[in-house]
mmCIF file of C-alpha atoms and ligand atoms in Angstrom:
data_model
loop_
_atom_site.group_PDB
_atom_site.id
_atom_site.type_symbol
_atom_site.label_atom_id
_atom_site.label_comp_id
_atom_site.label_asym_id
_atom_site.label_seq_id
_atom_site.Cartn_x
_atom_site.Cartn_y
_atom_site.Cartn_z
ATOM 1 C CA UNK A 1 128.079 -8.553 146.805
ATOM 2 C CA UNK A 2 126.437 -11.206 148.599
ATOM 3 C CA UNK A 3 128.636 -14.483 149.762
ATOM 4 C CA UNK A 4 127.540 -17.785 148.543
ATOM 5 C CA UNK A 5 126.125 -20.220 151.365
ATOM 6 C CA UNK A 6 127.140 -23.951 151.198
ATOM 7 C CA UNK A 7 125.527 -25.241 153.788
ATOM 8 C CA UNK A 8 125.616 -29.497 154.497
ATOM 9 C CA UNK A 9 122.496 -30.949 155.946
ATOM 10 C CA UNK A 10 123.869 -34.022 157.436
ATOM 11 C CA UNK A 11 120.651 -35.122 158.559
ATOM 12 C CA UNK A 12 120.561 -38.636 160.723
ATOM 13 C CA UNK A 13 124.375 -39.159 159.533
ATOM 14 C CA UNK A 14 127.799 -39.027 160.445
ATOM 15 C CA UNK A 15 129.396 -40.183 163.914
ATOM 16 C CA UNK A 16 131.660 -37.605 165.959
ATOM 17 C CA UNK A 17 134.469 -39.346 164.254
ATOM 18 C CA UNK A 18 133.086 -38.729 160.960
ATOM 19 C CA UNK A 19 132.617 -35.076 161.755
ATOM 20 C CA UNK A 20 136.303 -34.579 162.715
ATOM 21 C CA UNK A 21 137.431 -35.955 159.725
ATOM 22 C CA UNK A 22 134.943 -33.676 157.836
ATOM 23 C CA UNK A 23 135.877 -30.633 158.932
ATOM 24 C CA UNK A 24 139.784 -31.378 158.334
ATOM 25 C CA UNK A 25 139.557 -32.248 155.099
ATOM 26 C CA UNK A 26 137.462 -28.848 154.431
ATOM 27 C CA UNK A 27 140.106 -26.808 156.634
ATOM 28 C CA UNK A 28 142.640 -28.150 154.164
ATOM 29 C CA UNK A 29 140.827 -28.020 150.982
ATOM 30 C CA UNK A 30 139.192 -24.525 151.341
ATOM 31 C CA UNK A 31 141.511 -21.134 151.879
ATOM 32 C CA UNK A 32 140.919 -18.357 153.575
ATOM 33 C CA UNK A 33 140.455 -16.915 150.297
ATOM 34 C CA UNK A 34 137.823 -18.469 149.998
ATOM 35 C CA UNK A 35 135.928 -17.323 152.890
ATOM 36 C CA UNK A 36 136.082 -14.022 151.349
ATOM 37 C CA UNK A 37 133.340 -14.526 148.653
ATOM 38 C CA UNK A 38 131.562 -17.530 150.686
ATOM 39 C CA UNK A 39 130.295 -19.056 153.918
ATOM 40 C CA UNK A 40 130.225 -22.747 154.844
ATOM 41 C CA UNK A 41 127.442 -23.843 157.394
ATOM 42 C CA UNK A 42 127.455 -27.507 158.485
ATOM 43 C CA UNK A 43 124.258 -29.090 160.023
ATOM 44 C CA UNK A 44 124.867 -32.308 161.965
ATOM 45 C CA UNK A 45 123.300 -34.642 164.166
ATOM 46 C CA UNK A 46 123.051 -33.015 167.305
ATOM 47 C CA UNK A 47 125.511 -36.227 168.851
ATOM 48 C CA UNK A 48 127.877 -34.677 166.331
ATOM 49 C CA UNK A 49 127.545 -31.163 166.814
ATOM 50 C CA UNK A 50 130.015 -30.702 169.787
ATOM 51 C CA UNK A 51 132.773 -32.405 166.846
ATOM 52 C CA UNK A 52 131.771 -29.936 164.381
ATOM 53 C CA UNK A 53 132.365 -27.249 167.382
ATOM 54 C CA UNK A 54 135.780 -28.223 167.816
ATOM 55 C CA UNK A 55 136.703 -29.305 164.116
ATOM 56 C CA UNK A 56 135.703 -25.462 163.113
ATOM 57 C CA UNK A 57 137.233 -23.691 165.752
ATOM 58 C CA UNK A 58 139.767 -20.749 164.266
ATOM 59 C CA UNK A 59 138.197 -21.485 160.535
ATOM 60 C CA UNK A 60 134.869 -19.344 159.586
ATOM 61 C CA UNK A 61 133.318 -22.875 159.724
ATOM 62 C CA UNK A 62 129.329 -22.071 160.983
ATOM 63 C CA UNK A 63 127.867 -24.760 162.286
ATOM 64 C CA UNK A 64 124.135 -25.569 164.033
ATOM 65 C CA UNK A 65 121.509 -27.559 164.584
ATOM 66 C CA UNK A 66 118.805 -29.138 161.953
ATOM 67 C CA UNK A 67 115.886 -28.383 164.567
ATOM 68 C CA UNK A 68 115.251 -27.469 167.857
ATOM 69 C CA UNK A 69 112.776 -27.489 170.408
ATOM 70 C CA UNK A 70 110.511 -24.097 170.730
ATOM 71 C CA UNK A 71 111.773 -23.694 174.273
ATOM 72 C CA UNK A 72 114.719 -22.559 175.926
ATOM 73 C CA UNK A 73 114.637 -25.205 178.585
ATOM 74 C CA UNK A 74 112.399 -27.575 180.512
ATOM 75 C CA UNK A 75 111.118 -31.137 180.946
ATOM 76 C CA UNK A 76 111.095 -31.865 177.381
ATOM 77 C CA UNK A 77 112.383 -35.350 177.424
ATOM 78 C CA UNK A 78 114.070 -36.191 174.246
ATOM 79 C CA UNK A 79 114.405 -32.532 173.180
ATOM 80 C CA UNK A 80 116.981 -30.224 172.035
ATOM 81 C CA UNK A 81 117.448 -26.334 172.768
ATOM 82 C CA UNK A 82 118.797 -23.710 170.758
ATOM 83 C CA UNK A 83 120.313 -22.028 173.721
ATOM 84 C CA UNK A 84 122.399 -25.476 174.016
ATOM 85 C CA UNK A 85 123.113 -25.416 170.792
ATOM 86 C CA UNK A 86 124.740 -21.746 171.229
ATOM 87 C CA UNK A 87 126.640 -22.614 174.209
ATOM 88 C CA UNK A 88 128.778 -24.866 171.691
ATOM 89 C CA UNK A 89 128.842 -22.057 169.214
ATOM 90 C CA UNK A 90 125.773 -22.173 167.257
ATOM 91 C CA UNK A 91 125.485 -19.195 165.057
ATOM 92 C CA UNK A 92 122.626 -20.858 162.574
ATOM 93 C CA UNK A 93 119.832 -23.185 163.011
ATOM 94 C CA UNK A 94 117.822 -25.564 160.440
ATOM 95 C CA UNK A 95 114.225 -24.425 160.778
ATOM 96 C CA UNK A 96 110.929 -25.808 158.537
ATOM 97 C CA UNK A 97 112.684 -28.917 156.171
ATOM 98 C CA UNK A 98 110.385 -30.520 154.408
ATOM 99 C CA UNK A 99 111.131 -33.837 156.476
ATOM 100 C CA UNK A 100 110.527 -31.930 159.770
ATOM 101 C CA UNK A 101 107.087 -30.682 157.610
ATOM 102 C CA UNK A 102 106.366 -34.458 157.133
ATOM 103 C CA UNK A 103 107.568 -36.512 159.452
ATOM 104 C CA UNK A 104 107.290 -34.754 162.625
ATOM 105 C CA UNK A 105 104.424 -32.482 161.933
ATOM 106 C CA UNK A 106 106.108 -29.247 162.049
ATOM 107 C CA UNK A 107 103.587 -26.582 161.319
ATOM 108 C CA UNK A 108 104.248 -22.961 159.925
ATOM 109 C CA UNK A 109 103.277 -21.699 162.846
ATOM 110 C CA UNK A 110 105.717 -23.609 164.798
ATOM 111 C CA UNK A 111 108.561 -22.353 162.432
ATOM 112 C CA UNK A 112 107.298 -18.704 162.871
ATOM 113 C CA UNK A 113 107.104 -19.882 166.326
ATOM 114 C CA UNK A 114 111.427 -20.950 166.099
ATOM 115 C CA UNK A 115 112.093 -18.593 163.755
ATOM 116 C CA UNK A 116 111.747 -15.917 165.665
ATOM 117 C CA UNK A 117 113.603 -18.189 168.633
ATOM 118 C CA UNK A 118 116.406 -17.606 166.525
ATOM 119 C CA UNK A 119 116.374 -14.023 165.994
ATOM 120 C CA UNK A 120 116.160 -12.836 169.911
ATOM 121 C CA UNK A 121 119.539 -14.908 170.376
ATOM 122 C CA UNK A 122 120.953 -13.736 167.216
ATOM 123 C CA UNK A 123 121.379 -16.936 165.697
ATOM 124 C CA UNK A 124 120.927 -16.801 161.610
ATOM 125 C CA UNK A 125 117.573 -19.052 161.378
ATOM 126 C CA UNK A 126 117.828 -21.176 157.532
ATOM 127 C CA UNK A 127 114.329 -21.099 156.839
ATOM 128 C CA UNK A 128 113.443 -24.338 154.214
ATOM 129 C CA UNK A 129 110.174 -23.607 151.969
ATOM 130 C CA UNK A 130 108.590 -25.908 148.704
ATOM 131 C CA UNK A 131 106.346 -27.471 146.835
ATOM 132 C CA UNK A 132 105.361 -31.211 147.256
ATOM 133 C CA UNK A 133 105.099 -32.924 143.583
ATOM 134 C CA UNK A 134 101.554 -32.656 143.659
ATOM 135 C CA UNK A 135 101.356 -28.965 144.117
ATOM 136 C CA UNK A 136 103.806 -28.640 141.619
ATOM 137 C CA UNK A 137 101.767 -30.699 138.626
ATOM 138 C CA UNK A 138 98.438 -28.288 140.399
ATOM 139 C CA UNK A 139 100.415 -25.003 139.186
ATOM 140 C CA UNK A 140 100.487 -24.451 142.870
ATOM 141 C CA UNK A 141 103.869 -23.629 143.744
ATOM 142 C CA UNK A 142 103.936 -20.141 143.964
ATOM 143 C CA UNK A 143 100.817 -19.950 146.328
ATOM 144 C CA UNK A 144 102.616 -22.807 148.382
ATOM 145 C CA UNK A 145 105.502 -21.043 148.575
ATOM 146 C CA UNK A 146 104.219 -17.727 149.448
ATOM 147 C CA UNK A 147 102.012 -18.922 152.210
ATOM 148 C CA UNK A 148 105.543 -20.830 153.775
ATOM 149 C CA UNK A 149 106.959 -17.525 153.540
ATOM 150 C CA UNK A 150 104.361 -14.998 155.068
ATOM 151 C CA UNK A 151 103.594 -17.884 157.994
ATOM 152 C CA UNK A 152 106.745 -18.664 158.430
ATOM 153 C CA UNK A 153 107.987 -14.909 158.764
ATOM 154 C CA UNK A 154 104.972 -13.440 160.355
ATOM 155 C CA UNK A 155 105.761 -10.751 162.391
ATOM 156 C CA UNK A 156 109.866 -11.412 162.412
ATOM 157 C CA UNK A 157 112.612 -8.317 162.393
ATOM 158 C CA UNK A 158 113.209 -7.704 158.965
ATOM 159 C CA UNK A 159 116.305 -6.448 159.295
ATOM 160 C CA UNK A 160 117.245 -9.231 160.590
ATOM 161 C CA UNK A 161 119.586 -11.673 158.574
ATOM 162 C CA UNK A 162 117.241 -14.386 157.129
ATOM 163 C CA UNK A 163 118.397 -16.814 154.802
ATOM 164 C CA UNK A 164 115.903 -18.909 152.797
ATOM 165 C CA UNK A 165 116.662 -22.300 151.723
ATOM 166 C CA UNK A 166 113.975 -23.181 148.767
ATOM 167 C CA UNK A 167 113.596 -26.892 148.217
ATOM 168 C CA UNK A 168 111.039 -28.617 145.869
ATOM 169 C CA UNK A 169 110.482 -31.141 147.595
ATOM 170 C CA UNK A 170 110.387 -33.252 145.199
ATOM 171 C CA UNK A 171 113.785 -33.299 144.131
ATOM 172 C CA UNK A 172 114.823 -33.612 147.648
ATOM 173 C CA UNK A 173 116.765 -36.976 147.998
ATOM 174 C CA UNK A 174 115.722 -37.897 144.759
ATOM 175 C CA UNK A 175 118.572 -37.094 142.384
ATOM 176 C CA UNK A 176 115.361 -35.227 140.219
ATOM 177 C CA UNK A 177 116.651 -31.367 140.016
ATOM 178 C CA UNK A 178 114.570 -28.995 139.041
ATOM 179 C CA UNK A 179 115.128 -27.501 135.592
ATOM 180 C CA UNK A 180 117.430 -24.466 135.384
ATOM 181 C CA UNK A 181 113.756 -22.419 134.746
ATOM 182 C CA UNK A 182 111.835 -23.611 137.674
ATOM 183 C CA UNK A 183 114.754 -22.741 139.897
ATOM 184 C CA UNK A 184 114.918 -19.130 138.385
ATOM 185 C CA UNK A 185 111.340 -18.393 138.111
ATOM 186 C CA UNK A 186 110.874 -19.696 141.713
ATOM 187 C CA UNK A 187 113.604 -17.962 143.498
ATOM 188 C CA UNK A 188 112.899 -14.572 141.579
ATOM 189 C CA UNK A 189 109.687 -15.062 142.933
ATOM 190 C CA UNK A 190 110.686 -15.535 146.344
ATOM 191 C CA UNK A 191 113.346 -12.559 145.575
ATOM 192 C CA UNK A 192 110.517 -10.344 144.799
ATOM 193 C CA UNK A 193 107.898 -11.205 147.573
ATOM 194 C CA UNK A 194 111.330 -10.664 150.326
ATOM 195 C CA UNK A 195 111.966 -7.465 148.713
ATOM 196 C CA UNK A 196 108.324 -5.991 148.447
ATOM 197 C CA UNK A 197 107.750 -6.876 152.108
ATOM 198 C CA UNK A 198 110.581 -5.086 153.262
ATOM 199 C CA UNK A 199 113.152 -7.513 154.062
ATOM 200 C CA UNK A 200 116.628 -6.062 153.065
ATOM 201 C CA UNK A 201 118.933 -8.706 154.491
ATOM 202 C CA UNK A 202 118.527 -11.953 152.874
ATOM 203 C CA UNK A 203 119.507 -15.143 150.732
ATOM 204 C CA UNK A 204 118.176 -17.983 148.923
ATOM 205 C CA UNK A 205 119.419 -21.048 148.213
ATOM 206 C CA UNK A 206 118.635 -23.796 146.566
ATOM 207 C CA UNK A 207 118.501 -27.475 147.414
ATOM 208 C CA UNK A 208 117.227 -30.345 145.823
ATOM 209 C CA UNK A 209 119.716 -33.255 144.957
ATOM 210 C CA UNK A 210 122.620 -30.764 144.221
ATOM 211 C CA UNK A 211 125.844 -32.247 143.103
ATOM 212 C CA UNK A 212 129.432 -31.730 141.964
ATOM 213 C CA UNK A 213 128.321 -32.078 138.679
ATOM 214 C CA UNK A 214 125.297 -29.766 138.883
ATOM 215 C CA UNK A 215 126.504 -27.116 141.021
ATOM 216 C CA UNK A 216 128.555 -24.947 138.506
ATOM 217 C CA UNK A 217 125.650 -24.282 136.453
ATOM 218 C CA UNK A 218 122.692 -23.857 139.125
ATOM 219 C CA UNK A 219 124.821 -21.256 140.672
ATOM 220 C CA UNK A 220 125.131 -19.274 137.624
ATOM 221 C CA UNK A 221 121.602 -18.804 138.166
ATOM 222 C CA UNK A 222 120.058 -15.454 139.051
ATOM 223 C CA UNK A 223 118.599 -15.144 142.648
ATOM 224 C CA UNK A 224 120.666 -18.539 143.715
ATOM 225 C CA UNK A 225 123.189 -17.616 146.605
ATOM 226 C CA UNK A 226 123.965 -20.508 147.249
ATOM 227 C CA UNK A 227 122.960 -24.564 148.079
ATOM 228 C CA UNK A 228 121.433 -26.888 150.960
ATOM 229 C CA UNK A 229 123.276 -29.966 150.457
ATOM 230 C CA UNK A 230 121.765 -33.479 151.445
ATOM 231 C CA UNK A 231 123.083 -36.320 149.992
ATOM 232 C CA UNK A 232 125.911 -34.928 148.548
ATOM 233 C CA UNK A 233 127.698 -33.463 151.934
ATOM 234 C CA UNK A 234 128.055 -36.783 153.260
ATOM 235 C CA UNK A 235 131.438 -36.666 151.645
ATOM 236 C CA UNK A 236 134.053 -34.075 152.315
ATOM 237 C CA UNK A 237 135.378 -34.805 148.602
ATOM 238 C CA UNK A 238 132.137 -33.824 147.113
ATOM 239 C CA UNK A 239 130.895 -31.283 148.981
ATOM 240 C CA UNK A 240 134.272 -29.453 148.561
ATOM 241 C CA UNK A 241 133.809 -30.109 145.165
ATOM 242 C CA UNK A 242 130.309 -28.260 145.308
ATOM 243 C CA UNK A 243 131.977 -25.241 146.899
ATOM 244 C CA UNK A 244 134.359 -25.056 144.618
ATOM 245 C CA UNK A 245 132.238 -25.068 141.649
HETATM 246 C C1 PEP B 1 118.182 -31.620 151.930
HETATM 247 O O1 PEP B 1 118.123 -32.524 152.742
HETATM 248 O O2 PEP B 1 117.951 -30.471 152.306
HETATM 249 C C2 PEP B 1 118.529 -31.922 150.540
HETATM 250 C C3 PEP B 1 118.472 -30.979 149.641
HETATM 251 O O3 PEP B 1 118.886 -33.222 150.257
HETATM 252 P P1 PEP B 1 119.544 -33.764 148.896
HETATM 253 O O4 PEP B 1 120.678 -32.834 148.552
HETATM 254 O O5 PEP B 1 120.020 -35.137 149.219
HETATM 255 O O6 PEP B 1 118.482 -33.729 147.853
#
């Protein structure tokens, strides 16, 4: 049986204060029980990352960044390396969200490009995929998705760990979830294109304004192993509340 992924995506949030007192209240609230059936990953701000280091050493706490640069090292002013990232303990990495997509004109081949960055230092990449609203209302999410996927996962190890995050992103940030149908239909899709390419070692999860109150039922849904968490990691409380669910 697969564990369940929670994984917080703190995006630009959360001092090195705030991620101390994160991961203690998750030490306390979660037992090692319940790293038997589940994993918790925890993206911060890179300024944070070295707390989240040290707040989830002896727990099975993952932690990593939400993006990297595509090299190892160099004069890349400004940037951020997965290899620095490890050093501190990185075991996972953020790679494709939307708002990477949008904002900072991150192109599949780019996250083919970091993707496979990822797997030659053993580090679990957390691919994102989805559909804008547009291509949603143009029937086009299942071509949308499937060209993320193939792009993104051109020419990768498929043996490889690779865990998929699908996120509409329309529902991103926007407390719109998709329906119970669109999540199932989607994510069996996804299942089904993984599986009939070969991959053998892989997850999906959902994200897309996920909540306390939401998460009991969307992870009752088939092919959903689990949630990227925006908004709603901000707060220990609630997010423990998610991973509970
Ligand atoms: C995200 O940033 O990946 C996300 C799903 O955000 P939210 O939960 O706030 O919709």
């Amino acid at each position: 049986v697969k564990k369940k992924i929670f994984a917080a995506n703190w995006k630009m949030n959360k001092s090195f204060k705030e991620a101390q007192s994160f991961c203690q209240s998750v030490k306390a609230a979660l037992s090692s029980d319940f790293y038997n059936s589940a994993e918790v990953f925890i993206f911060p701000q890179n300024f944070s990352l070295a707390a989240v280091a040290e707040g989830a050493s002896n727990t099975s706490i993952q932690f990593g960044p939400q993006q990297i640069h595509k090299e190892s090292k160099g004069a890349f002013t400004g940037e951020n390396s997965l290899d620095l990232a490890i050093v501190l303990g990185s075991k996972i990495c953020l790679i494709g969200h939307s708002e990477r997509r949008q904002f900072f004109a991150e192109t599949d081949e780019l996250v083919n490009h970091k993707i496979k960055l990822c797997q030659s230092q053993q580090v679990r990449p957390v691919f994102c995929i989805g559909e804008t609203l547009a291509q949603r209302e143009q029937n086009q999410t299942e071509k949308v998705c499937e060209e993320q996927l193939s792009r993104g996962l051109f020419g990768v190890d498929k043996q490889k760990n690779m865990v998929i995050a699908y996120e509409p992103v329309w529902a991103i940030g926007t407390g719109k979830v998709a329906t119970n149908e669109q999540v199932k239909s989607v994510h069996q899709f996804i299942f089904e294109k993984m599986t009939g390419w070969g991959f053998t070692d892989f997850q999906i999860l959902y994200g897309g304004s996920v909540k306390a109150d939401n998460a009991k039922e969307l992870i009752s849904i088939p092919y959903v192993d689990g949630f990227l968490i925006g908004g709603a990691s901000l707060e220990a409380e609630s997010f423990i509340n998610i991973c509970q669910a």
